Amino acid sequence: QVQLVESGGGSVQAGGSLRLSCTASGSPYSYYSMAWFRQAPGKEREAVAAIYNGGGSTNYADSVKGRFTISQDNAKNTLFLQIDSLKPEDTAMYYCAAERVRRPRTWRDISRYDVWGQGTQVTVSS
C-alpha cells in the first residue's frame, strides 16, 4: 500500500519562499500523474499544480503561475512544490495526491486522484 507524506510547510512572511516535499512509501509505486492541492479554512480544496509521469508535463492554476513550480525526483519517489513570492492568500493546508488508477478526469478534479497525503500547513503573514 502506497502512502504519501508531505513536509516543508511553515509560517513565513509575504514575499518569502517554501519548498514542499511529498515522499511516497510502499511498493510497487507507480502513477499516471501527481498533483498538489490546497484547502483554506472554509473553502473547498483546489488544485494548484500537477505533473505527468513519462513526459513530465505540468499544469498550474492561474493564481499560482509564475510563482509555484512542481517537480519530481523519481529516483527518490518524491514530489516537490517550490513556492515563491508567497502571498497571504496562499495560506492553506497543502496536500499531495497521486493518480494510480487511470481516470478520464481533468487534473483539477479531486476524484481523479486515489492516494492522498495528510497535508502540510502553509501560513503567510502580511
mmCIF file with all atom_site columns, C-alpha atoms in Angstrom:
data_model
loop_
_atom_site.group_PDB
_atom_site.id
_atom_site.type_symbol
_atom_site.label_atom_id
_atom_site.label_alt_id
_atom_site.label_comp_id
_atom_site.label_asym_id
_atom_site.label_entity_id
_atom_site.label_seq_id
_atom_site.pdbx_PDB_ins_code
_atom_site.Cartn_x
_atom_site.Cartn_y
_atom_site.Cartn_z
_atom_site.occupancy
_atom_site.B_iso_or_equiv
_atom_site.pdbx_formal_charge
_atom_site.auth_seq_id
_atom_site.auth_comp_id
_atom_site.auth_asym_id
_atom_site.auth_atom_id
_atom_site.pdbx_PDB_model_num
ATOM 1   C CA . GLN A 1 1   ? 0.000   0.000  0.000   1.00 0.00 ? 1   GLN A CA 1
ATOM 2   C CA . VAL A 1 2   ? 1.376   3.376  -1.019  1.00 0.00 ? 2   VAL A CA 1
ATOM 3   C CA . GLN A 1 3   ? 1.409   6.256  1.429   1.00 0.00 ? 3   GLN A CA 1
ATOM 4   C CA . LEU A 1 4   ? 2.206   9.901  0.745   1.00 0.00 ? 4   LEU A CA 1
ATOM 5   C CA . VAL A 1 5   ? 3.807   12.098 3.384   1.00 0.00 ? 5   VAL A CA 1
ATOM 6   C CA . GLU A 1 6   ? 4.130   15.852 2.940   1.00 0.00 ? 6   GLU A CA 1
ATOM 7   C CA . SER A 1 7   ? 6.647   18.101 4.653   1.00 0.00 ? 7   SER A CA 1
ATOM 8   C CA . GLY A 1 8   ? 8.159   21.545 4.326   1.00 0.00 ? 8   GLY A CA 1
ATOM 9   C CA . GLY A 1 9   ? 5.270   23.732 5.382   1.00 0.00 ? 9   GLY A CA 1
ATOM 10  C CA . GLY A 1 10  ? 5.673   26.568 7.843   1.00 0.00 ? 10  GLY A CA 1
ATOM 11  C CA . SER A 1 11  ? 4.981   30.174 8.707   1.00 0.00 ? 11  SER A CA 1
ATOM 12  C CA . VAL A 1 12  ? 6.583   32.800 6.505   1.00 0.00 ? 12  VAL A CA 1
ATOM 13  C CA . GLN A 1 13  ? 6.157   36.463 5.691   1.00 0.00 ? 13  GLN A CA 1
ATOM 14  C CA . ALA A 1 14  ? 4.713   37.635 2.412   1.00 0.00 ? 14  ALA A CA 1
ATOM 15  C CA . GLY A 1 15  ? 7.301   37.546 -0.331  1.00 0.00 ? 15  GLY A CA 1
ATOM 16  C CA . GLY A 1 16  ? 9.075   34.563 1.153   1.00 0.00 ? 16  GLY A CA 1
ATOM 17  C CA . SER A 1 17  ? 9.539   31.077 -0.228  1.00 0.00 ? 17  SER A CA 1
ATOM 18  C CA . LEU A 1 18  ? 8.924   27.497 0.814   1.00 0.00 ? 18  LEU A CA 1
ATOM 19  C CA . ARG A 1 19  ? 9.682   24.130 -0.735  1.00 0.00 ? 19  ARG A CA 1
ATOM 20  C CA . LEU A 1 20  ? 7.139   21.444 -0.028  1.00 0.00 ? 20  LEU A CA 1
ATOM 21  C CA . SER A 1 21  ? 8.007   17.773 -0.390  1.00 0.00 ? 21  SER A CA 1
ATOM 22  C CA . CYS A 1 22  ? 5.839   14.699 -0.767  1.00 0.00 ? 22  CYS A CA 1
ATOM 23  C CA . THR A 1 23  ? 7.507   11.335 -0.341  1.00 0.00 ? 23  THR A CA 1
ATOM 24  C CA . ALA A 1 24  ? 5.866   8.096  -1.371  1.00 0.00 ? 24  ALA A CA 1
ATOM 25  C CA . SER A 1 25  ? 6.442   4.931  0.581   1.00 0.00 ? 25  SER A CA 1
ATOM 26  C CA . GLY A 1 26  ? 5.356   1.402  -0.080  1.00 0.00 ? 26  GLY A CA 1
ATOM 27  C CA . SER A 1 27  ? 5.623   -0.632 -3.240  1.00 0.00 ? 27  SER A CA 1
ATOM 28  C CA . PRO A 1 28  ? 5.003   -1.044 -6.027  1.00 0.00 ? 28  PRO A CA 1
ATOM 29  C CA . TYR A 1 29  ? 4.888   2.681  -6.636  1.00 0.00 ? 29  TYR A CA 1
ATOM 30  C CA . SER A 1 30  ? 3.706   3.890  -9.985  1.00 0.00 ? 30  SER A CA 1
ATOM 31  C CA . TYR A 1 31  ? 1.391   6.640  -11.055 1.00 0.00 ? 31  TYR A CA 1
ATOM 32  C CA . TYR A 1 32  ? -0.033  8.401  -14.093 1.00 0.00 ? 32  TYR A CA 1
ATOM 33  C CA . SER A 1 33  ? 0.063   11.872 -12.556 1.00 0.00 ? 33  SER A CA 1
ATOM 34  C CA . MET A 1 34  ? 0.584   13.620 -9.250  1.00 0.00 ? 34  MET A CA 1
ATOM 35  C CA . ALA A 1 35  ? -0.728  16.912 -8.015  1.00 0.00 ? 35  ALA A CA 1
ATOM 36  C CA . TRP A 1 36  ? -0.696  19.458 -5.240  1.00 0.00 ? 36  TRP A CA 1
ATOM 37  C CA . PHE A 1 37  ? -3.966  20.753 -3.827  1.00 0.00 ? 37  PHE A CA 1
ATOM 38  C CA . ARG A 1 38  ? -4.633  23.265 -1.110  1.00 0.00 ? 38  ARG A CA 1
ATOM 39  C CA . GLN A 1 39  ? -7.532  23.999 1.189   1.00 0.00 ? 39  GLN A CA 1
ATOM 40  C CA . ALA A 1 40  ? -8.013  27.189 3.158   1.00 0.00 ? 40  ALA A CA 1
ATOM 41  C CA . PRO A 1 41  ? -10.388 27.317 6.144   1.00 0.00 ? 41  PRO A CA 1
ATOM 42  C CA . GLY A 1 42  ? -13.973 27.482 4.996   1.00 0.00 ? 42  GLY A CA 1
ATOM 43  C CA . LYS A 1 43  ? -13.061 26.905 1.355   1.00 0.00 ? 43  LYS A CA 1
ATOM 44  C CA . GLU A 1 44  ? -13.107 23.953 -0.994  1.00 0.00 ? 44  GLU A CA 1
ATOM 45  C CA . ARG A 1 45  ? -9.959  22.042 -1.811  1.00 0.00 ? 45  ARG A CA 1
ATOM 46  C CA . GLU A 1 46  ? -8.456  23.399 -5.017  1.00 0.00 ? 46  GLU A CA 1
ATOM 47  C CA . ALA A 1 47  ? -5.815  22.095 -7.381  1.00 0.00 ? 47  ALA A CA 1
ATOM 48  C CA . VAL A 1 48  ? -2.706  24.229 -7.739  1.00 0.00 ? 48  VAL A CA 1
ATOM 49  C CA . ALA A 1 49  ? -0.344  22.117 -9.876  1.00 0.00 ? 49  ALA A CA 1
ATOM 50  C CA . ALA A 1 50  ? 0.020   18.711 -11.499 1.00 0.00 ? 50  ALA A CA 1
ATOM 51  C CA . ILE A 1 51  ? 2.778   16.756 -13.189 1.00 0.00 ? 51  ILE A CA 1
ATOM 52  C CA . TYR A 1 52  ? 2.516   13.766 -15.510 1.00 0.00 ? 52  TYR A CA 1
ATOM 53  C CA . ASN A 1 53  ? 4.674   10.688 -15.410 1.00 0.00 ? 53  ASN A CA 1
ATOM 54  C CA . GLY A 1 54  ? 6.594   9.847  -18.533 1.00 0.00 ? 54  GLY A CA 1
ATOM 55  C CA . GLY A 1 55  ? 6.902   13.264 -20.109 1.00 0.00 ? 55  GLY A CA 1
ATOM 56  C CA . GLY A 1 56  ? 6.917   15.448 -17.038 1.00 0.00 ? 56  GLY A CA 1
ATOM 57  C CA . SER A 1 57  ? 4.495   17.967 -18.498 1.00 0.00 ? 57  SER A CA 1
ATOM 58  C CA . THR A 1 58  ? 2.835   20.230 -15.945 1.00 0.00 ? 58  THR A CA 1
ATOM 59  C CA . ASN A 1 59  ? -0.331  22.208 -15.282 1.00 0.00 ? 59  ASN A CA 1
ATOM 60  C CA . TYR A 1 60  ? -0.810  25.172 -12.958 1.00 0.00 ? 60  TYR A CA 1
ATOM 61  C CA . ALA A 1 61  ? -3.747  27.099 -11.622 1.00 0.00 ? 61  ALA A CA 1
ATOM 62  C CA . ASP A 1 62  ? -3.810  30.653 -12.933 1.00 0.00 ? 62  ASP A CA 1
ATOM 63  C CA . SER A 1 63  ? -3.480  32.023 -9.417  1.00 0.00 ? 63  SER A CA 1
ATOM 64  C CA . VAL A 1 64  ? -0.055  30.409 -8.935  1.00 0.00 ? 64  VAL A CA 1
ATOM 65  C CA . LYS A 1 65  ? 1.515   30.562 -12.400 1.00 0.00 ? 65  LYS A CA 1
ATOM 66  C CA . GLY A 1 66  ? 4.946   32.093 -12.289 1.00 0.00 ? 66  GLY A CA 1
ATOM 67  C CA . ARG A 1 67  ? 5.236   31.600 -8.518  1.00 0.00 ? 67  ARG A CA 1
ATOM 68  C CA . PHE A 1 68  ? 4.802   27.846 -7.985  1.00 0.00 ? 68  PHE A CA 1
ATOM 69  C CA . THR A 1 69  ? 6.912   25.132 -9.596  1.00 0.00 ? 69  THR A CA 1
ATOM 70  C CA . ILE A 1 70  ? 6.061   21.449 -9.413  1.00 0.00 ? 70  ILE A CA 1
ATOM 71  C CA . SER A 1 71  ? 8.798   18.888 -9.955  1.00 0.00 ? 71  SER A CA 1
ATOM 72  C CA . GLN A 1 72  ? 9.634   15.298 -9.133  1.00 0.00 ? 72  GLN A CA 1
ATOM 73  C CA . ASP A 1 73  ? 12.577  13.083 -8.298  1.00 0.00 ? 73  ASP A CA 1
ATOM 74  C CA . ASN A 1 74  ? 11.508  9.639  -9.416  1.00 0.00 ? 74  ASN A CA 1
ATOM 75  C CA . ALA A 1 75  ? 14.633  8.022  -8.039  1.00 0.00 ? 75  ALA A CA 1
ATOM 76  C CA . LYS A 1 76  ? 13.586  9.169  -4.576  1.00 0.00 ? 76  LYS A CA 1
ATOM 77  C CA . ASN A 1 77  ? 9.833   8.817  -5.097  1.00 0.00 ? 77  ASN A CA 1
ATOM 78  C CA . THR A 1 78  ? 9.472   12.450 -4.129  1.00 0.00 ? 78  THR A CA 1
ATOM 79  C CA . LEU A 1 79  ? 7.277   15.238 -5.443  1.00 0.00 ? 79  LEU A CA 1
ATOM 80  C CA . PHE A 1 80  ? 8.150   18.880 -4.818  1.00 0.00 ? 80  PHE A CA 1
ATOM 81  C CA . LEU A 1 81  ? 6.363   22.209 -4.875  1.00 0.00 ? 81  LEU A CA 1
ATOM 82  C CA . GLN A 1 82  ? 8.576   25.284 -4.877  1.00 0.00 ? 82  GLN A CA 1
ATOM 83  C CA . ILE A 1 83  ? 6.546   28.269 -3.740  1.00 0.00 ? 83  ILE A CA 1
ATOM 84  C CA . ASP A 1 84  ? 7.984   31.735 -4.299  1.00 0.00 ? 84  ASP A CA 1
ATOM 85  C CA . SER A 1 85  ? 6.632   35.247 -3.757  1.00 0.00 ? 85  SER A CA 1
ATOM 86  C CA . LEU A 1 86  ? 4.199   33.946 -1.148  1.00 0.00 ? 86  LEU A CA 1
ATOM 87  C CA . LYS A 1 87  ? 1.027   35.915 -0.542  1.00 0.00 ? 87  LYS A CA 1
ATOM 88  C CA . PRO A 1 88  ? -1.317  35.847 2.466   1.00 0.00 ? 88  PRO A CA 1
ATOM 89  C CA . GLU A 1 89  ? -3.962  34.265 0.224   1.00 0.00 ? 89  GLU A CA 1
ATOM 90  C CA . ASP A 1 90  ? -1.647  31.262 -0.224  1.00 0.00 ? 90  ASP A CA 1
ATOM 91  C CA . THR A 1 91  ? -2.316  30.342 3.403   1.00 0.00 ? 91  THR A CA 1
ATOM 92  C CA . ALA A 1 92  ? -3.807  26.854 3.405   1.00 0.00 ? 92  ALA A CA 1
ATOM 93  C CA . MET A 1 93  ? -3.211  23.201 4.108   1.00 0.00 ? 93  MET A CA 1
ATOM 94  C CA . TYR A 1 94  ? -1.342  21.748 1.158   1.00 0.00 ? 94  TYR A CA 1
ATOM 95  C CA . TYR A 1 95  ? -1.910  18.160 0.078   1.00 0.00 ? 95  TYR A CA 1
ATOM 96  C CA . CYS A 1 96  ? -0.221  15.971 -2.474  1.00 0.00 ? 96  CYS A CA 1
ATOM 97  C CA . ALA A 1 97  ? -2.150  13.365 -4.388  1.00 0.00 ? 97  ALA A CA 1
ATOM 98  C CA . ALA A 1 98  ? -1.400  10.557 -6.805  1.00 0.00 ? 98  ALA A CA 1
ATOM 99  C CA . GLU A 1 99  ? -3.396  9.169  -9.704  1.00 0.00 ? 99  GLU A CA 1
ATOM 100 C CA . ARG A 1 100 ? -2.530  5.475  -9.586  1.00 0.00 ? 100 ARG A CA 1
ATOM 101 C CA . VAL A 1 101 ? -5.632  4.178  -11.345 1.00 0.00 ? 101 VAL A CA 1
ATOM 102 C CA . ARG A 1 102 ? -6.200  5.936  -14.657 1.00 0.00 ? 102 ARG A CA 1
ATOM 103 C CA . ARG A 1 103 ? -9.325  8.074  -14.627 1.00 0.00 ? 103 ARG A CA 1
ATOM 104 C CA . PRO A 1 104 ? -10.576 10.254 -17.508 1.00 0.00 ? 104 PRO A CA 1
ATOM 105 C CA . ARG A 1 105 ? -10.969 13.432 -15.466 1.00 0.00 ? 105 ARG A CA 1
ATOM 106 C CA . THR A 1 106 ? -9.302  16.814 -15.580 1.00 0.00 ? 106 THR A CA 1
ATOM 107 C CA . TRP A 1 107 ? -6.236  17.449 -13.485 1.00 0.00 ? 107 TRP A CA 1
ATOM 108 C CA . ARG A 1 108 ? -8.261  19.802 -11.265 1.00 0.00 ? 108 ARG A CA 1
ATOM 109 C CA . ASP A 1 109 ? -10.784 17.113 -10.368 1.00 0.00 ? 109 ASP A CA 1
ATOM 110 C CA . ILE A 1 110 ? -10.263 15.748 -6.866  1.00 0.00 ? 110 ILE A CA 1
ATOM 111 C CA . SER A 1 111 ? -11.801 12.423 -7.848  1.00 0.00 ? 111 SER A CA 1
ATOM 112 C CA . ARG A 1 112 ? -9.012  11.835 -10.360 1.00 0.00 ? 112 ARG A CA 1
ATOM 113 C CA . TYR A 1 113 ? -6.614  11.017 -7.523  1.00 0.00 ? 113 TYR A CA 1
ATOM 114 C CA . ASP A 1 114 ? -6.829  7.929  -5.355  1.00 0.00 ? 114 ASP A CA 1
ATOM 115 C CA . VAL A 1 115 ? -3.986  8.391  -2.862  1.00 0.00 ? 115 VAL A CA 1
ATOM 116 C CA . TRP A 1 116 ? -3.655  11.457 -0.634  1.00 0.00 ? 116 TRP A CA 1
ATOM 117 C CA . GLY A 1 117 ? -1.206  12.683 1.959   1.00 0.00 ? 117 GLY A CA 1
ATOM 118 C CA . GLN A 1 118 ? -2.167  14.113 5.318   1.00 0.00 ? 118 GLN A CA 1
ATOM 119 C CA . GLY A 1 119 ? -1.206  17.680 4.421   1.00 0.00 ? 119 GLY A CA 1
ATOM 120 C CA . THR A 1 120 ? 1.303   20.294 5.473   1.00 0.00 ? 120 THR A CA 1
ATOM 121 C CA . GLN A 1 121 ? 0.281   23.756 6.674   1.00 0.00 ? 121 GLN A CA 1
ATOM 122 C CA . VAL A 1 122 ? 1.490   26.920 4.970   1.00 0.00 ? 122 VAL A CA 1
ATOM 123 C CA . THR A 1 123 ? 0.788   30.208 6.731   1.00 0.00 ? 123 THR A CA 1
ATOM 124 C CA . VAL A 1 124 ? 1.748   33.523 5.168   1.00 0.00 ? 124 VAL A CA 1
ATOM 125 C CA . SER A 1 125 ? 1.638   36.737 7.160   1.00 0.00 ? 125 SER A CA 1
ATOM 126 C CA . SER A 1 126 ? 1.481   40.211 5.659   1.00 0.00 ? 126 SER A CA 1
#
